[in-house]
PDB file of C-alpha atoms and ligand atoms in Angstrom:
ATOM      1  CA  MET A  92       1.125 -30.951 -32.419  1.00  0.00           C
ATOM      2  CA  THR A  93       2.491 -28.237 -29.821  1.00  0.00           C
ATOM      3  CA  THR A  94       1.057 -27.629 -26.536  1.00  0.00           C
ATOM      4  CA  SER A  95       1.577 -24.217 -24.843  1.00  0.00           C
ATOM      5  CA  THR A  96       1.716 -24.981 -21.203  1.00  0.00           C
ATOM      6  CA  PRO A  97      -0.883 -22.563 -19.105  1.00  0.00           C
ATOM      7  CA  SER A  98       0.560 -20.353 -16.364  1.00  0.00           C
ATOM      8  CA  PRO A  99      -0.479 -22.252 -13.280  1.00  0.00           C
ATOM      9  CA  LEU A 100      -1.624 -18.392 -11.849  1.00  0.00           C
ATOM     10  CA  SER A 101      -3.673 -16.351 -13.296  1.00  0.00           C
ATOM     11  CA  SER A 102      -3.177 -12.477 -12.930  1.00  0.00           C
ATOM     12  CA  GLU A 103      -4.251 -11.127  -9.267  1.00  0.00           C
ATOM     13  CA  VAL A 104      -3.625  -7.521  -7.587  1.00  0.00           C
ATOM     14  CA  LEU A 105      -4.778  -6.866  -4.399  1.00  0.00           C
ATOM     15  CA  LEU A 106      -4.363  -2.936  -3.043  1.00  0.00           C
ATOM     16  CA  LEU A 107      -4.442  -2.304   0.793  1.00  0.00           C
ATOM     17  CA  VAL A 108      -5.248   1.103   1.898  1.00  0.00           C
ATOM     18  CA  GLY A 109      -6.242   2.498   5.601  1.00  0.00           C
ATOM     19  CA  PRO A 110      -4.590   5.413   7.610  1.00  0.00           C
ATOM     20  CA  PRO A 111      -0.753   5.222   8.754  1.00  0.00           C
ATOM     21  CA  GLY A 112      -0.506   2.826  11.856  1.00  0.00           C
ATOM     22  CA  ALA A 113      -4.036   0.556  10.768  1.00  0.00           C
ATOM     23  CA  GLY A 114      -1.365  -2.259   9.962  1.00  0.00           C
ATOM     24  CA  LYS A 115      -1.082  -2.127   6.256  1.00  0.00           C
ATOM     25  CA  GLY A 116       2.603  -3.441   6.312  1.00  0.00           C
ATOM     26  CA  THR A 117       1.926  -6.681   8.291  1.00  0.00           C
ATOM     27  CA  GLN A 118      -1.103  -7.783   6.653  1.00  0.00           C
ATOM     28  CA  ALA A 119       0.642  -6.906   3.262  1.00  0.00           C
ATOM     29  CA  GLU A 120       3.413  -9.588   4.146  1.00  0.00           C
ATOM     30  CA  LYS A 121       0.941 -12.353   5.828  1.00  0.00           C
ATOM     31  CA  LEU A 122      -1.572 -11.934   2.891  1.00  0.00           C
ATOM     32  CA  ALA A 123       1.304 -11.622  -0.028  1.00  0.00           C
ATOM     33  CA  ARG A 124       2.588 -15.064   1.649  1.00  0.00           C
ATOM     34  CA  ALA A 125      -0.945 -16.478   1.537  1.00  0.00           C
ATOM     35  CA  ARG A 126      -1.471 -16.007  -1.851  1.00  0.00           C
ATOM     36  CA  ARG A 127       1.819 -16.319  -3.859  1.00  0.00           C
ATOM     37  CA  LEU A 128       1.886 -12.765  -4.310  1.00  0.00           C
ATOM     38  CA  LYS A 129       4.580 -10.229  -4.718  1.00  0.00           C
ATOM     39  CA  LYS A 130       4.123  -7.645  -2.500  1.00  0.00           C
ATOM     40  CA  LEU A 131       5.453  -4.254  -3.833  1.00  0.00           C
ATOM     41  CA  SER A 132       5.413  -1.538  -0.234  1.00  0.00           C
ATOM     42  CA  THR A 133       6.277   2.462  -2.199  1.00  0.00           C
ATOM     43  CA  GLY A 134       7.499   3.166   1.938  1.00  0.00           C
ATOM     44  CA  ASP A 135       9.885  -0.022   1.675  1.00  0.00           C
ATOM     45  CA  MET A 136      10.686   1.559  -2.153  1.00  0.00           C
ATOM     46  CA  LEU A 137      11.612   4.650  -1.138  1.00  0.00           C
ATOM     47  CA  ARG A 138      13.124   4.026   1.890  1.00  0.00           C
ATOM     48  CA  ASP A 139      15.551   1.158   0.119  1.00  0.00           C
ATOM     49  CA  HIS A 140      16.666   4.428  -1.744  1.00  0.00           C
ATOM     50  CA  VAL A 141      17.038   6.763   0.498  1.00  0.00           C
ATOM     51  CA  ALA A 142      19.489   3.657   2.367  1.00  0.00           C
ATOM     52  CA  GLN A 143      21.712   3.600  -1.113  1.00  0.00           C
ATOM     53  CA  GLY A 144      21.533   7.514  -1.389  1.00  0.00           C
ATOM     54  CA  THR A 145      20.397   7.560  -4.725  1.00  0.00           C
ATOM     55  CA  ALA A 146      19.188  10.775  -6.254  1.00  0.00           C
ATOM     56  CA  LEU A 147      15.468   9.445  -6.227  1.00  0.00           C
ATOM     57  CA  GLY A 148      16.054   8.864  -2.321  1.00  0.00           C
ATOM     58  CA  GLN A 149      17.639  12.198  -1.893  1.00  0.00           C
ATOM     59  CA  ALA A 150      14.850  14.286  -3.606  1.00  0.00           C
ATOM     60  CA  ALA A 151      12.177  12.079  -1.300  1.00  0.00           C
ATOM     61  CA  LYS A 152      13.843  12.002   2.161  1.00  0.00           C
ATOM     62  CA  THR A 153      12.644  15.528   2.978  1.00  0.00           C
ATOM     63  CA  VAL A 154       9.528  15.107   1.866  1.00  0.00           C
ATOM     64  CA  MET A 155       8.760  11.861   3.412  1.00  0.00           C
ATOM     65  CA  ASP A 156      10.251  12.552   7.213  1.00  0.00           C
ATOM     66  CA  ALA A 157       7.835  15.700   6.535  1.00  0.00           C
ATOM     67  CA  GLY A 158       5.126  12.963   6.208  1.00  0.00           C
ATOM     68  CA  GLU A 159       3.945  14.768   3.365  1.00  0.00           C
ATOM     69  CA  LEU A 160       3.689  12.854  -0.680  1.00  0.00           C
ATOM     70  CA  VAL A 161       6.501  12.220  -2.571  1.00  0.00           C
ATOM     71  CA  SER A 162       4.808  13.319  -5.906  1.00  0.00           C
ATOM     72  CA  ASP A 163       3.240  11.150  -8.010  1.00  0.00           C
ATOM     73  CA  ALA A 164       5.526  11.670 -10.790  1.00  0.00           C
ATOM     74  CA  LEU A 165       7.820  10.206  -9.648  1.00  0.00           C
ATOM     75  CA  ILE A 166       5.865   7.340  -7.580  1.00  0.00           C
ATOM     76  CA  ILE A 167       4.131   6.354 -10.370  1.00  0.00           C
ATOM     77  CA  GLU A 168       7.215   5.774 -12.482  1.00  0.00           C
ATOM     78  CA  MET A 169       9.179   3.943  -9.518  1.00  0.00           C
ATOM     79  CA  VAL A 170       5.698   1.537  -9.822  1.00  0.00           C
ATOM     80  CA  ARG A 171       5.570   0.965 -13.702  1.00  0.00           C
ATOM     81  CA  GLY A 172       9.333  -0.606 -13.575  1.00  0.00           C
ATOM     82  CA  GLU A 173       8.634  -2.840 -11.076  1.00  0.00           C
ATOM     83  CA  LEU A 174       5.299  -3.755 -12.597  1.00  0.00           C
ATOM     84  CA  SER A 175       6.747  -3.677 -15.946  1.00  0.00           C
ATOM     85  CA  ARG A 176       9.396  -6.713 -14.952  1.00  0.00           C
ATOM     86  CA  GLN A 177       6.725  -9.309 -13.508  1.00  0.00           C
ATOM     87  CA  PRO A 178       5.603 -11.898 -16.057  1.00  0.00           C
ATOM     88  CA  THR A 179       2.338 -11.987 -14.564  1.00  0.00           C
ATOM     89  CA  VAL A 180       0.620  -9.298 -12.556  1.00  0.00           C
ATOM     90  CA  ARG A 181       0.209 -10.943  -9.368  1.00  0.00           C
ATOM     91  CA  VAL A 182       0.997  -8.360  -7.047  1.00  0.00           C
ATOM     92  CA  LEU A 183       0.146  -6.991  -3.382  1.00  0.00           C
ATOM     93  CA  LEU A 184       0.385  -3.158  -3.228  1.00  0.00           C
ATOM     94  CA  ASP A 185       0.950  -1.436  -0.184  1.00  0.00           C
ATOM     95  CA  GLY A 186       1.132   1.929   0.663  1.00  0.00           C
ATOM     96  CA  PHE A 187      -0.111   2.572  -3.469  1.00  0.00           C
ATOM     97  CA  PRO A 188      -2.049   4.727  -4.759  1.00  0.00           C
ATOM     98  CA  ARG A 189      -2.532   7.295  -2.090  1.00  0.00           C
ATOM     99  CA  THR A 190      -3.625   9.672  -4.272  1.00  0.00           C
ATOM    100  CA  VAL A 191      -6.807   9.311  -7.191  1.00  0.00           C
ATOM    101  CA  VAL A 192      -4.105  10.865  -9.414  1.00  0.00           C
ATOM    102  CA  GLN A 193      -1.963   7.406  -8.634  1.00  0.00           C
ATOM    103  CA  ALA A 194      -6.027   5.190  -9.054  1.00  0.00           C
ATOM    104  CA  GLU A 195      -5.973   6.419 -13.021  1.00  0.00           C
ATOM    105  CA  ALA A 196      -2.314   5.735 -13.606  1.00  0.00           C
ATOM    106  CA  LEU A 197      -2.471   2.255 -11.490  1.00  0.00           C
ATOM    107  CA  ASP A 198      -5.851   1.626 -13.823  1.00  0.00           C
ATOM    108  CA  ALA A 199      -4.018   2.448 -16.844  1.00  0.00           C
ATOM    109  CA  LEU A 200      -0.632   0.871 -16.832  1.00  0.00           C
ATOM    110  CA  LEU A 201      -2.449  -2.751 -15.520  1.00  0.00           C
ATOM    111  CA  SER A 202      -4.391  -2.353 -18.446  1.00  0.00           C
ATOM    112  CA  GLU A 203      -1.480  -1.541 -20.521  1.00  0.00           C
ATOM    113  CA  LEU A 204      -0.390  -4.903 -18.570  1.00  0.00           C
ATOM    114  CA  GLY A 205      -3.070  -7.026 -19.587  1.00  0.00           C
ATOM    115  CA  ALA A 206      -4.025  -6.636 -16.140  1.00  0.00           C
ATOM    116  CA  ALA A 207      -6.984  -5.378 -13.357  1.00  0.00           C
ATOM    117  CA  ILE A 208      -7.346  -5.037  -9.660  1.00  0.00           C
ATOM    118  CA  THR A 209      -8.656  -8.124  -8.426  1.00  0.00           C
ATOM    119  CA  ALA A 210      -9.792  -5.755  -5.269  1.00  0.00           C
ATOM    120  CA  VAL A 211      -9.063  -3.178  -2.545  1.00  0.00           C
ATOM    121  CA  VAL A 212      -8.805  -4.389   1.529  1.00  0.00           C
ATOM    122  CA  LEU A 213      -9.447  -0.867   3.397  1.00  0.00           C
ATOM    123  CA  ILE A 214      -8.644  -1.304   7.100  1.00  0.00           C
ATOM    124  CA  GLU A 215     -10.268   0.829   9.551  1.00  0.00           C
ATOM    125  CA  VAL A 216      -9.160   1.745  12.265  1.00  0.00           C
ATOM    126  CA  SER A 217     -10.386   4.808  14.639  1.00  0.00           C
ATOM    127  CA  ALA A 218      -8.151   8.174  15.082  1.00  0.00           C
ATOM    128  CA  ASP A 219      -7.186   7.861  18.712  1.00  0.00           C
ATOM    129  CA  GLU A 220      -6.267   4.023  18.078  1.00  0.00           C
ATOM    130  CA  LEU A 221      -3.696   5.175  14.836  1.00  0.00           C
ATOM    131  CA  VAL A 222      -1.992   7.868  17.229  1.00  0.00           C
ATOM    132  CA  ALA A 223      -1.633   5.845  19.676  1.00  0.00           C
ATOM    133  CA  ARG A 224      -0.253   3.132  17.543  1.00  0.00           C
ATOM    134  CA  ILE A 225       2.404   4.867  15.390  1.00  0.00           C
ATOM    135  CA  VAL A 226       3.664   7.149  18.350  1.00  0.00           C
ATOM    136  CA  LYS A 227       4.785   3.291  20.091  1.00  0.00           C
ATOM    137  CA  ARG A 228       5.856   2.496  16.702  1.00  0.00           C
ATOM    138  CA  ALA A 229       7.953   5.343  16.897  1.00  0.00           C
ATOM    139  CA  HIS A 230       9.911   4.692  19.558  1.00  0.00           C
ATOM    140  CA  GLU A 231      10.728   1.134  18.488  1.00  0.00           C
ATOM    141  CA  GLN A 232      11.632   1.158  14.762  1.00  0.00           C
ATOM    142  CA  GLY A 233      13.524   4.673  14.974  1.00  0.00           C
ATOM    143  CA  ARG A 234      11.391   6.144  12.373  1.00  0.00           C
ATOM    144  CA  THR A 235      12.832   9.484  11.203  1.00  0.00           C
ATOM    145  CA  ASP A 236       9.047  10.153   9.627  1.00  0.00           C
ATOM    146  CA  ASP A 237       7.386   8.731  13.437  1.00  0.00           C
ATOM    147  CA  ASP A 238       7.729  12.271  15.584  1.00  0.00           C
ATOM    148  CA  GLU A 239       3.981  12.981  16.738  1.00  0.00           C
ATOM    149  CA  GLU A 240       3.375  16.082  14.815  1.00  0.00           C
ATOM    150  CA  THR A 241       4.858  14.115  11.555  1.00  0.00           C
ATOM    151  CA  VAL A 242       1.645  11.827  12.504  1.00  0.00           C
ATOM    152  CA  ARG A 243      -0.327  14.468  12.403  1.00  0.00           C
ATOM    153  CA  THR A 244       0.817  15.609   9.277  1.00  0.00           C
ATOM    154  CA  ARG A 245       0.692  12.291   7.707  1.00  0.00           C
ATOM    155  CA  MET A 246      -2.986  11.711   9.304  1.00  0.00           C
ATOM    156  CA  GLN A 247      -4.102  15.447   7.608  1.00  0.00           C
ATOM    157  CA  VAL A 248      -2.501  13.849   4.723  1.00  0.00           C
ATOM    158  CA  TYR A 249      -4.332  10.824   4.696  1.00  0.00           C
ATOM    159  CA  SER A 250      -8.102  12.255   4.927  1.00  0.00           C
ATOM    160  CA  ASP A 251      -7.098  14.623   2.265  1.00  0.00           C
ATOM    161  CA  GLN A 252      -5.192  13.151  -0.154  1.00  0.00           C
ATOM    162  CA  THR A 253      -5.525   9.209   0.434  1.00  0.00           C
ATOM    163  CA  ALA A 254      -9.060   8.887   2.036  1.00  0.00           C
ATOM    164  CA  PRO A 255     -10.731  10.607  -1.713  1.00  0.00           C
ATOM    165  CA  LEU A 256      -9.529   6.299  -3.125  1.00  0.00           C
ATOM    166  CA  ILE A 257     -12.763   5.103  -0.737  1.00  0.00           C
ATOM    167  CA  ALA A 258     -15.232   6.757  -3.171  1.00  0.00           C
ATOM    168  CA  TYR A 259     -13.230   5.696  -5.906  1.00  0.00           C
ATOM    169  CA  TYR A 260     -12.710   2.234  -5.878  1.00  0.00           C
ATOM    170  CA  GLU A 261     -15.982   1.755  -3.919  1.00  0.00           C
ATOM    171  CA  GLY A 262     -17.790   3.223  -6.974  1.00  0.00           C
ATOM    172  CA  ARG A 263     -15.949   0.491  -8.950  1.00  0.00           C
ATOM    173  CA  GLY A 264     -17.410  -2.172  -6.715  1.00  0.00           C
ATOM    174  CA  LYS A 265     -13.541  -3.746  -6.056  1.00  0.00           C
ATOM    175  CA  LEU A 266     -14.133  -1.721  -1.732  1.00  0.00           C
ATOM    176  CA  ARG A 267     -13.720  -4.593   1.207  1.00  0.00           C
ATOM    177  CA  ARG A 268     -13.861  -3.131   4.166  1.00  0.00           C
ATOM    178  CA  VAL A 269     -11.612  -4.629   7.603  1.00  0.00           C
ATOM    179  CA  GLY A 270     -12.362  -3.878  10.893  1.00  0.00           C
ATOM    180  CA  GLY A 271      -8.456  -2.928  11.837  1.00  0.00           C
ATOM    181  CA  ILE A 272      -8.926  -3.624  15.367  1.00  0.00           C
ATOM    182  CA  GLY A 273      -7.463  -6.783  16.959  1.00  0.00           C
ATOM    183  CA  LYS A 274      -4.555  -9.661  17.268  1.00  0.00           C
ATOM    184  CA  VAL A 275      -2.757  -9.392  14.114  1.00  0.00           C
ATOM    185  CA  GLU A 276      -4.550 -12.882  12.910  1.00  0.00           C
ATOM    186  CA  GLU A 277      -7.639 -11.924  13.752  1.00  0.00           C
ATOM    187  CA  VAL A 278      -7.590  -9.014  10.866  1.00  0.00           C
ATOM    188  CA  PHE A 279      -5.714 -11.296   8.675  1.00  0.00           C
ATOM    189  CA  ALA A 280      -8.601 -13.714   9.549  1.00  0.00           C
ATOM    190  CA  ARG A 281     -11.347 -11.383   8.229  1.00  0.00           C
ATOM    191  CA  VAL A 282      -9.033  -9.650   5.466  1.00  0.00           C
ATOM    192  CA  SER A 283      -9.025 -13.730   4.100  1.00  0.00           C
ATOM    193  CA  GLU A 284     -13.131 -13.627   4.076  1.00  0.00           C
ATOM    194  CA  VAL A 285     -13.426 -10.388   2.312  1.00  0.00           C
ATOM    195  CA  LEU A 286     -11.492 -11.941  -0.345  1.00  0.00           C
ATOM    196  CA  LEU A 287     -13.415 -15.412  -0.625  1.00  0.00           C
TER     197      LEU A 287
HETATM  198  P1  AMP B 127       4.322   4.044   4.337  1.00  0.00           P
HETATM  199  O1  AMP B 127       5.604   3.088   4.892  1.00  0.00           O
HETATM  200  O2  AMP B 127       3.802   3.864   3.369  1.00  0.00           O
HETATM  201  O3  AMP B 127       3.458   5.006   5.188  1.00  0.00           O
HETATM  202  O4  AMP B 127       5.902   5.440   3.681  1.00  0.00           O
HETATM  203  C1  AMP B 127       6.576   5.873   3.878  1.00  0.00           C
HETATM  204  C2  AMP B 127       6.605   7.609   3.488  1.00  0.00           C
HETATM  205  O5  AMP B 127       6.733   7.188   2.125  1.00  0.00           O
HETATM  206  C3  AMP B 127       5.200   8.307   2.828  1.00  0.00           C
HETATM  207  O6  AMP B 127       4.524   9.313   3.932  1.00  0.00           O
HETATM  208  C4  AMP B 127       5.427   9.298   2.029  1.00  0.00           C
HETATM  209  O7  AMP B 127       6.940  10.215   1.799  1.00  0.00           O
HETATM  210  C5  AMP B 127       6.228   8.435   1.132  1.00  0.00           C
HETATM  211  N1  AMP B 127       5.159   7.282  -0.072  1.00  0.00           N
HETATM  212  C6  AMP B 127       5.146   5.946   0.049  1.00  0.00           C
HETATM  213  N2  AMP B 127       4.170   5.778  -0.745  1.00  0.00           N
HETATM  214  C7  AMP B 127       3.522   6.532  -1.289  1.00  0.00           C
HETATM  215  C8  AMP B 127       3.089   6.645  -2.196  1.00  0.00           C
HETATM  216  N3  AMP B 127       2.081   6.296  -2.590  1.00  0.00           N
HETATM  217  N4  AMP B 127       2.752   8.445  -2.777  1.00  0.00           N
HETATM  218  C9  AMP B 127       3.757   9.972  -2.197  1.00  0.00           C
HETATM  219  N5  AMP B 127       4.751   8.850  -1.296  1.00  0.00           N
HETATM  220  C10 AMP B 127       4.448   7.731  -0.771  1.00  0.00           C
END
């Protein structure tokens, strides 16, 4: 008689959504570690391409520095490559999807892979708090897409192109809202609580 060993971990797909400066990156790190998920950050992936000077990186850099979004087609292919490589889809997506087109592509891709979105965590922070945080981060990290004008563009891009995802996931019963003001640990406690 043959017995198959069940996979110890089943598929899980968490998304973190929120405006630039909401603290997604920090919460993503902690959440991925706590739930044993692979963190996929499209911003980090793009910055790697830029650092390595790949064709993709060269195409993306000007767009990123301007605070605009890289094309959906390019991002979707990049994510498809990463997700298809996972033996079991256990991922935390940070900074993707950023548009409804990307969200629809993600649904299709996950269903091809036999997985589905578990939950979408929206980190909410007021606009004034965000600008202050991002300008501070620019000084600390020297990010070239963090000067004040670019920050405003990124905010505008978020409200025009990414905020519609809130209704998209709310309508599908996936959205969990979390207040993003407070210490990292406090916000993380709230994130963990909405995922219980
Ligand atoms: P982030 O680190 O997530 O703030 O991303 C930095 C920059 O990378 C963004 O301002 C965009 O130019 C680009 N980027 C990252 N993720 C995406 C995405 N899902 N779609 C389009 N552009 C993206």
